[in-house]
PDB file of C-alpha atoms in Angstrom:
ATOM      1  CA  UNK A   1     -39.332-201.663-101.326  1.00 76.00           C
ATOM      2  CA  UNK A   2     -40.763-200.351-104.685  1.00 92.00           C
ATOM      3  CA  UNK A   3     -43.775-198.136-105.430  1.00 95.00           C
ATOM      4  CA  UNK A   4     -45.999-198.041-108.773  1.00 97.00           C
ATOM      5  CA  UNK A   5     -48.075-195.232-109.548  1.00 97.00           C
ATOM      6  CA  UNK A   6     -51.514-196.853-110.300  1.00 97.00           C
ATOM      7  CA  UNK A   7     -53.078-193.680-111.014  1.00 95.00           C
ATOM      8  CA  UNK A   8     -51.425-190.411-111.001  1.00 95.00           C
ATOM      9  CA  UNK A   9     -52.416-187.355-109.570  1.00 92.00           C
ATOM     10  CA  UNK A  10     -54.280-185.092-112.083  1.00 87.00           C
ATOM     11  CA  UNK A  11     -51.454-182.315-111.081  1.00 90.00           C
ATOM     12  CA  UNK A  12     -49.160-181.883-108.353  1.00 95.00           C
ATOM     13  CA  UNK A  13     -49.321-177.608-108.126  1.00 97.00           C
ATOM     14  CA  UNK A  14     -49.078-176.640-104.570  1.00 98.00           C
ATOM     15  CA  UNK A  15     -50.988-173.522-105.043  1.00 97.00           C
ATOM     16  CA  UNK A  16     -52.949-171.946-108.148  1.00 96.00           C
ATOM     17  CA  UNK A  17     -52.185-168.925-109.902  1.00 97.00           C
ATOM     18  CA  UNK A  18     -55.026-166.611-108.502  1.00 96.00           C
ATOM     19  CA  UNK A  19     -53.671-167.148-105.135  1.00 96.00           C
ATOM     20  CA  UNK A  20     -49.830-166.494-106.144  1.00 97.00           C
ATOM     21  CA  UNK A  21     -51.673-163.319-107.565  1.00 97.00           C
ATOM     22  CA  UNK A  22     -53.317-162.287-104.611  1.00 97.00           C
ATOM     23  CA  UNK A  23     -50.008-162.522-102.382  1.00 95.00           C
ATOM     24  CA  UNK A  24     -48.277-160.301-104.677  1.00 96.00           C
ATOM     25  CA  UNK A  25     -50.768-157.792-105.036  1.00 96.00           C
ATOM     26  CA  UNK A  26     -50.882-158.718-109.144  1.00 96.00           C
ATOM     27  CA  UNK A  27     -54.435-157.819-110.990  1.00 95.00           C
ATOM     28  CA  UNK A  28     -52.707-157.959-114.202  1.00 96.00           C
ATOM     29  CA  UNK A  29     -52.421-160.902-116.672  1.00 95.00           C
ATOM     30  CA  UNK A  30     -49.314-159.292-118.086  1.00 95.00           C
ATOM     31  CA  UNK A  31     -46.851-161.584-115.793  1.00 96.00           C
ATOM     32  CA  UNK A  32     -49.551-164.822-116.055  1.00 97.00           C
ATOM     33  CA  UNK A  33     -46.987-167.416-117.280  1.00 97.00           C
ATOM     34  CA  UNK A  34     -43.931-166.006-115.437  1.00 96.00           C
ATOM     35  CA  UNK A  35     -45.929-167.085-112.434  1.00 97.00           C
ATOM     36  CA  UNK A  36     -47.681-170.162-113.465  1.00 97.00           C
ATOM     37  CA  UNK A  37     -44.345-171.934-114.168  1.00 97.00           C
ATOM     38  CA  UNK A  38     -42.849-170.527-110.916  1.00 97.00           C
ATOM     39  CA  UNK A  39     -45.821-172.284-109.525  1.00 97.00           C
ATOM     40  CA  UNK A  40     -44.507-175.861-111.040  1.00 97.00           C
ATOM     41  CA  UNK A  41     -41.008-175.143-110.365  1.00 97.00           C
ATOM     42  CA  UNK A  42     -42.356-174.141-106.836  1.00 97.00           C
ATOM     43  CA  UNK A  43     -44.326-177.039-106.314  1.00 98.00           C
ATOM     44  CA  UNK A  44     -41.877-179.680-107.680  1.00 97.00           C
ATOM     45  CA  UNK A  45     -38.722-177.876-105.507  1.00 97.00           C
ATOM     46  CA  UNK A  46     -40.742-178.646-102.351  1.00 98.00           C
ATOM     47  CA  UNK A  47     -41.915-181.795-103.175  1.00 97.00           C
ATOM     48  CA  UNK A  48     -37.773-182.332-103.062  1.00 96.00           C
ATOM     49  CA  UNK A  49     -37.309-181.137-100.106  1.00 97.00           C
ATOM     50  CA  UNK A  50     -39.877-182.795 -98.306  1.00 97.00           C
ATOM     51  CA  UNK A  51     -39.392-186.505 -99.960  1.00 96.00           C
ATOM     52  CA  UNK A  52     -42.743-186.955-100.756  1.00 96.00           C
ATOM     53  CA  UNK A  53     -45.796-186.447-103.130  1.00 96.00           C
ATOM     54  CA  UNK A  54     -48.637-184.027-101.595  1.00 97.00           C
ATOM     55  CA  UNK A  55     -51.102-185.183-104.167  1.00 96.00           C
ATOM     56  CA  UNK A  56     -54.058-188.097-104.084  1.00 95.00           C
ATOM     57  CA  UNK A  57     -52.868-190.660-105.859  1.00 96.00           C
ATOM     58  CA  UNK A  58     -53.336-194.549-106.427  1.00 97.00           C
ATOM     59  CA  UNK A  59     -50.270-196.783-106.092  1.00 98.00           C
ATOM     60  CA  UNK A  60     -48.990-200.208-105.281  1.00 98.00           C
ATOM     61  CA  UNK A  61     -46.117-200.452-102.606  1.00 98.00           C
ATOM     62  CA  UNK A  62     -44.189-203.955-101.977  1.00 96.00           C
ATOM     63  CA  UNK A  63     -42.307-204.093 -99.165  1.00 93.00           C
ATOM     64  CA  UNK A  64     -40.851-206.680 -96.592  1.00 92.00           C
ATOM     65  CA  UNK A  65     -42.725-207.401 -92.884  1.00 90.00           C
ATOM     66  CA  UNK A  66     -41.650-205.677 -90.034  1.00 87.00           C
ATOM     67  CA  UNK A  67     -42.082-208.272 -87.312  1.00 87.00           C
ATOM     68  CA  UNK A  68     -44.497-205.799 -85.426  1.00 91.00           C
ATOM     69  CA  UNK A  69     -48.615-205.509 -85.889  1.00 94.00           C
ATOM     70  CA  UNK A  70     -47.836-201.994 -87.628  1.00 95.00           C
ATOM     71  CA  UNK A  71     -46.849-201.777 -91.159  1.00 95.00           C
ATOM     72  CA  UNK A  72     -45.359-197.931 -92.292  1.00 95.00           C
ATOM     73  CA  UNK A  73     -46.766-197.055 -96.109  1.00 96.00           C
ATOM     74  CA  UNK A  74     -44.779-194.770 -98.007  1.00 95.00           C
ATOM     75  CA  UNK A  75     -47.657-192.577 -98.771  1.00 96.00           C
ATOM     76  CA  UNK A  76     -49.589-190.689 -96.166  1.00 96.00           C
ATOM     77  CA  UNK A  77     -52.315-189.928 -95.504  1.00 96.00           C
ATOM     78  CA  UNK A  78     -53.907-192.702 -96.506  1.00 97.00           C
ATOM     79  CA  UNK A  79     -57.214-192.496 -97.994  1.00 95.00           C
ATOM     80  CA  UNK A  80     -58.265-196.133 -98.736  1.00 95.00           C
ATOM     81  CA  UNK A  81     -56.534-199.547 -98.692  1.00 97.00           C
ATOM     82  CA  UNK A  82     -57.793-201.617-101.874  1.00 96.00           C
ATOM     83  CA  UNK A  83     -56.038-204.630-101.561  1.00 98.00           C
ATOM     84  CA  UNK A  84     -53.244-206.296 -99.365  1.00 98.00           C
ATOM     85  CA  UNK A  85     -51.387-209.321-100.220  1.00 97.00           C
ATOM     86  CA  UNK A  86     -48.656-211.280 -98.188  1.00 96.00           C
ATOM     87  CA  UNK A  87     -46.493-213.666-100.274  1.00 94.00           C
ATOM     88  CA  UNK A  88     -48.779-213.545-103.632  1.00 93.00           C
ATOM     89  CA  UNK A  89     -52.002-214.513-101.291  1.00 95.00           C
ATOM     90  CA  UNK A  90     -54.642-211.832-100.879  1.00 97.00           C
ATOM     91  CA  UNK A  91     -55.564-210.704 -97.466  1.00 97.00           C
ATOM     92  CA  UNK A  92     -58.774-210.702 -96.647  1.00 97.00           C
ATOM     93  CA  UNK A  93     -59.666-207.027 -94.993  1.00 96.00           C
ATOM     94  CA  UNK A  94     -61.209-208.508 -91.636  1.00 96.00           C
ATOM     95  CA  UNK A  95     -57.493-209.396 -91.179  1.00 96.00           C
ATOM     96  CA  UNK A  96     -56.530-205.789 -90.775  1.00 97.00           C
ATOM     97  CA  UNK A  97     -57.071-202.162 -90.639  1.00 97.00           C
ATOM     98  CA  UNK A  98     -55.850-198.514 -90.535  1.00 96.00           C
ATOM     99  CA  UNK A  99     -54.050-197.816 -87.342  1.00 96.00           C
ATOM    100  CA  UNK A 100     -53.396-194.046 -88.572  1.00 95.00           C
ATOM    101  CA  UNK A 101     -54.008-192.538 -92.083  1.00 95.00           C
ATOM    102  CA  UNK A 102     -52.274-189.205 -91.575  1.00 94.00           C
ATOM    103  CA  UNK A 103     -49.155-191.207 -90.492  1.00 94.00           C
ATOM    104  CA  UNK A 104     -49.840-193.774 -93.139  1.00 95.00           C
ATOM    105  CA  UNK A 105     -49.660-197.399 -90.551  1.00 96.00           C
ATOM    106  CA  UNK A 106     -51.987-200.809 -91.313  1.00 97.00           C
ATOM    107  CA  UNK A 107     -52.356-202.532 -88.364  1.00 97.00           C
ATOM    108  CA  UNK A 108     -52.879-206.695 -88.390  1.00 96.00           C
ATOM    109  CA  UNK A 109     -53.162-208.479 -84.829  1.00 94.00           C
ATOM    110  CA  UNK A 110     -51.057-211.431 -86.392  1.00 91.00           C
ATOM    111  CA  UNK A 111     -48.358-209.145 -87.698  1.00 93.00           C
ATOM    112  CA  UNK A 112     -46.834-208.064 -90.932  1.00 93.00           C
ATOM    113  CA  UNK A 113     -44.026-210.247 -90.000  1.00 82.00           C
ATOM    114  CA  UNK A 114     -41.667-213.224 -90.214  1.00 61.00           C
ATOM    115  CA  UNK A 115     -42.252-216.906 -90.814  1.00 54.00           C
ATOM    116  CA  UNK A 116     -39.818-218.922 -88.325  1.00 48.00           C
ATOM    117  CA  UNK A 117     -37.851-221.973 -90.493  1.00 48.00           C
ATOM    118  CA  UNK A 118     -34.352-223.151 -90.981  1.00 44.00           C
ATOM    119  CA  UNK A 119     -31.659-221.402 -92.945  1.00 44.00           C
ATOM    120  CA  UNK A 120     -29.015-223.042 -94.628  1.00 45.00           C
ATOM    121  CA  UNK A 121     -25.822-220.549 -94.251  1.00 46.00           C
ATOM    122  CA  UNK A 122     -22.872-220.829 -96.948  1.00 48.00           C
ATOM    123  CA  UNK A 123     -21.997-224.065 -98.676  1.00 46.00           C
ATOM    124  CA  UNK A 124     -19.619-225.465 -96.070  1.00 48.00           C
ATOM    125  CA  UNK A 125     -22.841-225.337 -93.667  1.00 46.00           C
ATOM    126  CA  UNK A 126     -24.600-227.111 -96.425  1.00 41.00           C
ATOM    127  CA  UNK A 127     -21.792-230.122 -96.991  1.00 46.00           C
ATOM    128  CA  UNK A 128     -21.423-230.522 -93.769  1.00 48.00           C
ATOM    129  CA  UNK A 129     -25.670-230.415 -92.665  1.00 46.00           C
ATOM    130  CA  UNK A 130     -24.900-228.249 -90.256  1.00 47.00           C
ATOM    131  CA  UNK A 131     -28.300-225.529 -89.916  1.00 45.00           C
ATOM    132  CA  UNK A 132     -29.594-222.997 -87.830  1.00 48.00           C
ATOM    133  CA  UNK A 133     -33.016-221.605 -87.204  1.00 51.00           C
ATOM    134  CA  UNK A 134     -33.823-218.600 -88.828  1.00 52.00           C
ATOM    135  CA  UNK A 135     -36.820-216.280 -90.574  1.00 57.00           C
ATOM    136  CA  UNK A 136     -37.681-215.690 -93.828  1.00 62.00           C
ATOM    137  CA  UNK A 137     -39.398-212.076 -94.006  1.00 71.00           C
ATOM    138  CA  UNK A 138     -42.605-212.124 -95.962  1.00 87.00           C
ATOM    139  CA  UNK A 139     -43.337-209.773 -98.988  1.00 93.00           C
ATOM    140  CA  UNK A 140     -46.582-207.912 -99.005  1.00 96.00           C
ATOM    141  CA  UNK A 141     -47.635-205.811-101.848  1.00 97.00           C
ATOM    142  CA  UNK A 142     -50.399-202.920-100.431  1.00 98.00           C
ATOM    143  CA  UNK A 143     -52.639-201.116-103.215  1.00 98.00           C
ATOM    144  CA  UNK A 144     -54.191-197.991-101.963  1.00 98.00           C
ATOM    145  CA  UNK A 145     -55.016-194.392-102.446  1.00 96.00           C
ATOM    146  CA  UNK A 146     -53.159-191.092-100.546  1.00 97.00           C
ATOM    147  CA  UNK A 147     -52.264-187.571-100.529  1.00 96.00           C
ATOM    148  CA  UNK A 148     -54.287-184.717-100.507  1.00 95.00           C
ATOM    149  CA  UNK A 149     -56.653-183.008-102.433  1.00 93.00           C
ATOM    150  CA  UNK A 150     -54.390-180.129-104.279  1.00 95.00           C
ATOM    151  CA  UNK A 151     -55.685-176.275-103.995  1.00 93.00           C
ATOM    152  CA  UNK A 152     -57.519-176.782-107.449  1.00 87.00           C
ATOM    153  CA  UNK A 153     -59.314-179.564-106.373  1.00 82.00           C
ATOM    154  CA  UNK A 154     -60.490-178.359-102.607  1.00 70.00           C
ATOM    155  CA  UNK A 155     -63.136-180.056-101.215  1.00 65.00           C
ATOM    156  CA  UNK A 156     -65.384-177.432 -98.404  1.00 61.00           C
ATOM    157  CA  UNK A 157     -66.939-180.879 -97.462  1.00 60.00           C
ATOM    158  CA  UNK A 158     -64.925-183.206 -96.021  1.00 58.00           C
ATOM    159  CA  UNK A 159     -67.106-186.352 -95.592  1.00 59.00           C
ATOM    160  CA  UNK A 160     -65.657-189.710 -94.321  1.00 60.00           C
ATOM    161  CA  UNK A 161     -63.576-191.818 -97.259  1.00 67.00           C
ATOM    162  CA  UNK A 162     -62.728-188.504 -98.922  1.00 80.00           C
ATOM    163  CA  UNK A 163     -59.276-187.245 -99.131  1.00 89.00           C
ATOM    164  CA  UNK A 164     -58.573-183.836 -96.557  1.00 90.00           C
ATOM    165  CA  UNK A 165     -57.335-180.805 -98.375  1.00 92.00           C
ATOM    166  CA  UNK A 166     -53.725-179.517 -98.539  1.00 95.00           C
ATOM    167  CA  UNK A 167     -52.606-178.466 -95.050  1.00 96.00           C
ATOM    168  CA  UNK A 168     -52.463-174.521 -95.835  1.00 96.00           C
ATOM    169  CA  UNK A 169     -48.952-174.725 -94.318  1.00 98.00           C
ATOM    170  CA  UNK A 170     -47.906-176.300 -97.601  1.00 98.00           C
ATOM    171  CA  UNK A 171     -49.640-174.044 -99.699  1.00 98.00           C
ATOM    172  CA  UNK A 172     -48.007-170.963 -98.053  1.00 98.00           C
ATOM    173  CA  UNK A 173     -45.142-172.064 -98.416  1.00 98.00           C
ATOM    174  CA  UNK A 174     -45.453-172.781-102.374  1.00 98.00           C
ATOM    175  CA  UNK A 175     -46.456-169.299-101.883  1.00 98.00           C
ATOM    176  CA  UNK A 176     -43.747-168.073-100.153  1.00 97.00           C
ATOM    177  CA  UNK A 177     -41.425-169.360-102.717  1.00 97.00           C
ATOM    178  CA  UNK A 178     -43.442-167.469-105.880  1.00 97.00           C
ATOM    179  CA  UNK A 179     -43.065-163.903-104.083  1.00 96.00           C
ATOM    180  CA  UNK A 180     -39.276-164.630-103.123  1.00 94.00           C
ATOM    181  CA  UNK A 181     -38.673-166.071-106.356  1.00 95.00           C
ATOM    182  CA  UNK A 182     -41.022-163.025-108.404  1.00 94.00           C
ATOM    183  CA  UNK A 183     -39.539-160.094-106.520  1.00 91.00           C
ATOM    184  CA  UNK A 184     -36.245-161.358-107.059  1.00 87.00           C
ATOM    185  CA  UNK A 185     -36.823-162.538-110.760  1.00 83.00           C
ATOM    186  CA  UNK A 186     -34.250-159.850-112.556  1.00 70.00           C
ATOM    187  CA  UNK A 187     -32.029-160.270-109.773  1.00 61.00           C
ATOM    188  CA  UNK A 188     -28.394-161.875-110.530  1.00 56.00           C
ATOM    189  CA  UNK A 189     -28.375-165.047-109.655  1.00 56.00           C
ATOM    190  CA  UNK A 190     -24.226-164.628-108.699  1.00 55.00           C
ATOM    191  CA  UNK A 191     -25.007-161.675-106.299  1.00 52.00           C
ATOM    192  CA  UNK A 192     -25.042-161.970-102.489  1.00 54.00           C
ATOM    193  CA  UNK A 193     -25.574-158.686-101.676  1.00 57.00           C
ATOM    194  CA  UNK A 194     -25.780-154.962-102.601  1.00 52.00           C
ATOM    195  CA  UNK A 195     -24.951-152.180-100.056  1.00 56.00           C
ATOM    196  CA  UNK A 196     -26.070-149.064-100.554  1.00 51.00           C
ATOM    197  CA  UNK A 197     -24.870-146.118 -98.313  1.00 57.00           C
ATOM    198  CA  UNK A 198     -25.335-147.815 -94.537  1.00 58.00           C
ATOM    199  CA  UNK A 199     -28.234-149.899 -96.124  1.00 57.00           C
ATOM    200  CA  UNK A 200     -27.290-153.880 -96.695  1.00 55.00           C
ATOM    201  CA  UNK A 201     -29.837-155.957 -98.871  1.00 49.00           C
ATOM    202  CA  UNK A 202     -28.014-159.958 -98.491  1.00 56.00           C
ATOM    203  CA  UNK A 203     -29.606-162.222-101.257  1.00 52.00           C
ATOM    204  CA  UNK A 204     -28.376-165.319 -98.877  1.00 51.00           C
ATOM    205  CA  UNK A 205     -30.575-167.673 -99.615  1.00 49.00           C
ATOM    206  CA  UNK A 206     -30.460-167.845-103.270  1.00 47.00           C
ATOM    207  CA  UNK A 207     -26.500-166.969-103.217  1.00 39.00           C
ATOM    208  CA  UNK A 208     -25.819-169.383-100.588  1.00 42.00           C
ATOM    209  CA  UNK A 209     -27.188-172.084-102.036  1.00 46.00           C
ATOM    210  CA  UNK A 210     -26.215-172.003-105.722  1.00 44.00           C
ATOM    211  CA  UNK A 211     -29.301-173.502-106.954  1.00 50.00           C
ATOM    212  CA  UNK A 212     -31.483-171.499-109.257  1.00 56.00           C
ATOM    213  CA  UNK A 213     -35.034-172.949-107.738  1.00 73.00           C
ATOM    214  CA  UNK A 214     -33.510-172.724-104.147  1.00 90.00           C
ATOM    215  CA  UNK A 215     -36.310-172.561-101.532  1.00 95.00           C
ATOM    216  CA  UNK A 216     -36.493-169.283 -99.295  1.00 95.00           C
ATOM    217  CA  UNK A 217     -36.198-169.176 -95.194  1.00 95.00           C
ATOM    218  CA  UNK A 218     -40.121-168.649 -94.672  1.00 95.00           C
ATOM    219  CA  UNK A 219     -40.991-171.380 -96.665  1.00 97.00           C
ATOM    220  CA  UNK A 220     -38.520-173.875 -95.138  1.00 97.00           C
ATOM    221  CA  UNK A 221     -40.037-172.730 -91.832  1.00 96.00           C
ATOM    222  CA  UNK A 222     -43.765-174.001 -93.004  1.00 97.00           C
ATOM    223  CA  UNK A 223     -42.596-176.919 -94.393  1.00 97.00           C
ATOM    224  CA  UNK A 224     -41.431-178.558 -90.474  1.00 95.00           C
ATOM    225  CA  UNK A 225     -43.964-180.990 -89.591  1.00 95.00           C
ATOM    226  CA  UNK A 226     -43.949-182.244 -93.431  1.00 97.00           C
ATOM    227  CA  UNK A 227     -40.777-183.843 -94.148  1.00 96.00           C
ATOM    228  CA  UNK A 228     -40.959-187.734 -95.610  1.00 94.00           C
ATOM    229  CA  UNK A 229     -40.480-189.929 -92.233  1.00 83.00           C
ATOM    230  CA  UNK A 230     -37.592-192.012 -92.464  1.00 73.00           C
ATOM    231  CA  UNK A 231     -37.960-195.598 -93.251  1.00 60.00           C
TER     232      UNK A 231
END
C-alpha cells in the first residue's frame, strides 16, 4: 500500500493562535511566537500519536483487494472519490460508492477482490506440471480528497460535498497541549517533581516520558475516538 499527496493541505495547525490565547488568558503579543510554534509542534506531536493527517487533502492510495464489497482508505473522512482504477483500468463510478466517509469504506457489489486462476508454486512444481488453483489479488489505485477543514479554514455552512470542520475534541486537545506545554515552558525538562513543605507538584508526564514535545494526560484523553484504525 502506498499513498501520494496530490495536493497538500494548505497547513496542518490544529488550533490558531487567538484561541491558544484565549485558553491562557494572554491579551499580549509579547509571547506571540513562543505560542505559534508550540502550536506546530502541538499539532505535528498529535498528528503522531494519532497516525493520521487531520487536514483536507488530495491523494492517490494503491492498495491490494480485500475479497469483500468494502474497501478501507487510509484517509478518512472522505470527502470525494475522483477516480478508481483496478489493475490500470478505470472504474466507471456507477460501479461503486461510499459506504461511510467518516470511516473512510468504498463499497462495489462485485468486490474489491480476487481473480480465481492457477498458480505455479516453486520450480520443482513447474518441472514437474504439477499446479494448483489459486488468486491473484488485484491492485486498485483510489484518487480522492479527505480530512477536515483545519480551525483557520472553518466552514459555519456545512453544505453536502464540503469537507466537516475539525471535531473540537481535536482542537482541545492541541489546546491542551499549548497551556501544559506554556505554563511549564521554564520548567526543567530533567525534573519530576518539587515538594515544597507537605505540598507535591509531580511533572510526570513530561518527566516520564523523556520527550521534549510529550503530549499531556487531558489531551491524550480527547484524542480516544481518533486514533488511525489499524489496517
Amino acid at each position: 500500500m502506498s499513498i501520494t499527496v496530490v495536493e497538500p493541505a494548505a497547513d496542518y495547525l490544529l488550533t490558531t493562535r487567538e484561541r491558544a490565547k484565549a485558553e491562557l488568558g494572554i491579551t499580549t503579543t509579547t509571547d506571540d511566537d513562543i505560542i505559534s510554534d508550540m502550536i506546530v509542534r502541538a499539532s505535528s506531536a498529535i498528528e503522531r500519536e494519532c497516525r493520521r493527517k487531520f487536514g483536507v487533502e488530495t491523494v492517490t492510495e494503491t492498495l491490494d483487494g480485500t475479497g469483500s464489497r468494502l474497501l478501507g482508505l487510509s484517509r478518512y473522512p472522505i470527502v470525494e472519490v475522483t477516480e478508481v482504477t483496478e489493475d490500470g483500468t478505470v472504474l466507471e463510478t456507477t460501479e461503486y460508492s461510499v459506504e461511510s466517509a467518516e470511516d473512510g469504506a468504498l463499497y462495489r457489489a462485485n468486490g474489491w477482490g480476487r481473480t480465481g486462476g492457477l498458480r505455479m508454486w516453486g520450480t520443482e512444481a513447474y518441472s514437474s506440471g504439477y499446479i494448483l488453483p489459486g488468486y491473484q489479488d488485484l491492485r486498485y489505485s483510489v484518487t480522492y480528497r479527505a480530512g477536515y477543514l483545519l480551525p483557520s479554514d472553518v466552514n459555519p455552512w456545512i453544505l453536502p460535498g464540503t469537507p466537516e470542520n475539525l471535531p473540537g475534541a481535536i482542537e482541545q486537545a492541541c489546546l491542551e497541549t499549548v497551556k501544559a506545554w506554556f505554563s511549564s515552558r521554564d520548567i526543567d525538562p530533567a525534573l519530576a517533581s518539587v515538594q515544597v513543605g507537605q505540598l507535591r507538584v509531580s511533572y510526570r508526564d513530561q518527566a516520564a516520558s523523556g520527550v521534549r514535545d510529550a503530549l499531556p494526560a487531558a489531551a491524550l484523553g480527547y484524542l480516544r475516538n481518533y486514533y488511525a484504525r489499524v489496517m
